[in-house]
Amino acid sequence: EQQYVPAEIEPKWQNLWEETGLYRTREDANRPHYYCLEMFPYPSGKLHMGHVRVYSIGDVVARVKRMQGYNVLHPMGWDAFGMPAENAAIQHGVHPRLWTYENIDHMRQQQKRLGVSYDWEREVTTCAPDYYKFTQWMFLLFYHRGLAYKKKAAVNWCPQCVTVLANEQVENGRCWRCGTEVTKRELEQWFLRITDYADRLLEDLDQLDRWPERVKVMQRNWIGRSTGAEVEFALEGRPETIRVFTTRPDTLLGVTYMVLAPEHPLVPALIEHSSERNRVEAFVEEMRKASEVERTAADGEKRGVFTGTYAIHPLTGDRVPIWVANYVLLDYGTGAVMGVPAHDERDFAFAKKYNLPIRVVIRPQDQELPTPPTEAYVEDGVLVNSGRWDGMHNREAIQVITAHLEEMGKGRFATSYRIRDWLISRQRYWGAPIPIVYCDHCGIVPVPEDQLPVRLPEDVSFEPGTVSPLATNEDFVQTTCPKCGGPGRRETDTMDTFMCSSWYYFRYTSPKETARPFDPEAVRKWLPVDDYIGGIEHAVLHLLYSRFFTKVLQDAGWVDFSEPFRHLLTQGMVIKEGAKMSKSKGNVVSPDDIINRYGADTARLFILFAAPPDRDLEWSDQGVEGSHRFLHRVWRLVNQNREVFHAPAGDQMAPAARELHRKTHATIKKVTEDFAERYTFNTGISAIMELVNAIYAYPAEADPFTKAAAIRTVLLLLAPAAPHICEELWSQIGGTGSVHQQPWPTYDPAELVTDEVEYAVQVNGKVRDHIVVSASAGEEEVRQTALGAEKIQEWTGGKRVVKVIVVPKKLVNIVVKG
Ligand code: ANZ
Ligand code: ZN
């Protein structure tokens, strides 16, 4: 008898699969297409268990779908631009390109060792010129559609990474990568107009019924649409107006002051002749230095100064004092608010602190508010102190008052968004150069498509500074203007790497295209992606940007759908001793070690078995051992039963055979649903384990044919999760071809019905016995069996049977008299 030695069989089959091109994408016109995609990794150096988890999940789905007869696209690639490569260059003097490609080679090797069924002929690498050429192409597409523009703005700056960051890359005021507190800088930068797509990005979330609700909520909040009104306040003694955005125009008559953001462009003019000028200027200066975190923390102190100037209330004509305060942000709404302390918590705190009047204009339907109010009343209610609108419900008043303002030309219905345009310039080397030339004659000139790619120069200084390293290579910078042929200077910033990852899933469909980013015909066949598997950390970064790209490509006629990912599966973390694996915690388990010790099949099986995919998975050495033992059990099952595969059929109607046959079909049903519909791989695997137990318990003398079928089924069902051992055993039992090319087993629903049914039998309402009859037995057969049962006859003997009631599949009640 042969031993199970993963280190022998795994490389053997991996090489054979590669030689025969087993996982090359099949494009059979008669079969449906299926696109199973795992988020491509950053080539950081080596795989961690989180990677192993995502790839194992994706691989099961891809393999099941292939066996189910689909053409399956299951590709892999590298999100290969980004800062760690550059930091390695600075720290160790190795060129980012070398560092990156070495890491890719190593990680690809690890993925191959895991036995993941990728079509390696479609591999994409975002730092390769034949790829970033089209990232630049995408930039130009946005540019020519008016969706890429340059502006000077106060942008997020990470002093540690020495580059600007998109808003999406700032988490609680800190850099998403290194955790350093982000500061503000005034810089000319390139932006993509994602705000033009805010409504569609928001509304189309409703179509995504197979996305986790959590991710959709995060995107909704990020987009942050608020509806309300813009109200215009005239200024005392000045021609300008202050526009405010409010969600509560119903509280307009409760306004007792106004607030401008410290950076509001009107502030300098407003205070020019004010007695408060010096105090305001000092305050503004102080605020400029403070971070956004400090300024807007909900529990933070509200601080402000009076400007010494007044606005005019649009309805009452009253003078309203104008303040500057820390809690109003320049880039939300209009950068100005109307202060309604009676109905807004922040305004209430501010008014209390600075002794500003508090004017109640909404109260609960049937209740007075205390005077003076002790807190802001923020609920709905009816209007008071509001003249002709007194008594009106405030929801109605929102409409009525806005309409009234509109008529007077002092306001309008308005919508505000929290999302900002996407800042894509980075002052770093290892990214796709922005394909723009600056010319003294022609201004900003996009590089023509036929001159792409704008290649990254090899030779630059990596020393971090305030400008991009590209600026240190004069040969790169100096160029000719594509428009007039005169001298031009290249843009030296590179693109945010999230631009590279926003379209890679299109590229896999036709990765060898040289004239365009992808073949639209191929994209039509494969997309939207059927399953997209990856981390929740991308909820508002990659996943939002990819949706944006898809909509722009749709508008440009390149694709005919608006959402790229049909089903999103966000896998949980792999944790050990209750914490995410990390070097600092010292709880890292290396995939290589596990594969060396137990083989890839055990690693995959354990990871799939230990938790449902969306939950955190607690690493357990005993669990790994358990999975390994199970594979040994499967190995022995085949090796100790070699004879059944050749034996003649026996009595297939005998109870043991019938039961194993039924169990086999029930397992096929369960595993099919778990692997291909519910994505609960853990319960699917445990069903296979139960079937293995049942085969072990199957009597030696029972029908060998049924046993052989059950074992074959185990190998077919287990193949997607543990592909090497199943392939090996399949060949040992003389199966034709690869186990991975077999049709997925199907079940007969009729076989699932348990053959026998148990009835409780009552006599005059008391259970006296149980009988077992065939499931197909009719009512009369059930009745006769019940009446004939020995124990029942003890109770009915000598009495008159008045009535027999049969409740199908449950109960027989016999009513007797005498
Ligand atoms: C008057 C008012 C009265 C307000 C009231 C609220 C309650 P959301 O829902 O987040 O969109 N606001 C507007 N622009 C602001 C800015 N740049 N910085 C800080 N706060 C700003 O919030 C909209 C509300 O936030 C607006 O409605 C405004 O205060 C404030 F009883 O206006 B409200
Ligand atoms: Zn020019």
PDB file of N, CA and C and ligand atoms in Angstrom, residues 439 441-442 445 481 483-484, ligand 2:
ATOM      1  N   CYS A 439       3.798  73.470 -22.202  1.00  0.00           N
ATOM      2  CA  CYS A 439       4.452  74.229 -23.257  1.00  0.00           C
ATOM      3  C   CYS A 439       4.148  75.710 -23.043  1.00  0.00           C
ATOM      4  N   HIS A 441       3.873  77.959 -25.168  1.00  0.00           N
ATOM      5  CA  HIS A 441       2.910  78.445 -26.158  1.00  0.00           C
ATOM      6  C   HIS A 441       1.534  77.833 -25.981  1.00  0.00           C
ATOM      7  N   CYS A 442       1.521  76.526 -25.807  1.00  0.00           N
ATOM      8  CA  CYS A 442       0.246  75.800 -25.891  1.00  0.00           C
ATOM      9  C   CYS A 442      -0.348  75.477 -24.535  1.00  0.00           C
ATOM     10  N   VAL A 445      -0.626  70.275 -22.597  1.00  0.00           N
ATOM     11  CA  VAL A 445      -0.839  69.484 -23.812  1.00  0.00           C
ATOM     12  C   VAL A 445      -0.810  67.996 -23.471  1.00  0.00           C
ATOM     13  N   CYS A 481       7.023  69.840 -27.436  1.00  0.00           N
ATOM     14  CA  CYS A 481       5.573  69.954 -27.308  1.00  0.00           C
ATOM     15  C   CYS A 481       4.919  69.169 -28.449  1.00  0.00           C
ATOM     16  N   LYS A 483       2.239  69.513 -29.707  1.00  0.00           N
ATOM     17  CA  LYS A 483       1.338  70.323 -30.507  1.00  0.00           C
ATOM     18  C   LYS A 483       2.118  71.230 -31.465  1.00  0.00           C
ATOM     19  N   CYS A 484       3.086  71.987 -30.899  1.00  0.00           N
ATOM     20  CA  CYS A 484       3.764  72.974 -31.733  1.00  0.00           C
ATOM     21  C   CYS A 484       5.200  72.582 -32.039  1.00  0.00           C
TER      22      CYS A 484
HETATM   23 ZN    ZN B   2       3.371  73.889 -27.604  1.00  0.00          ZN
END
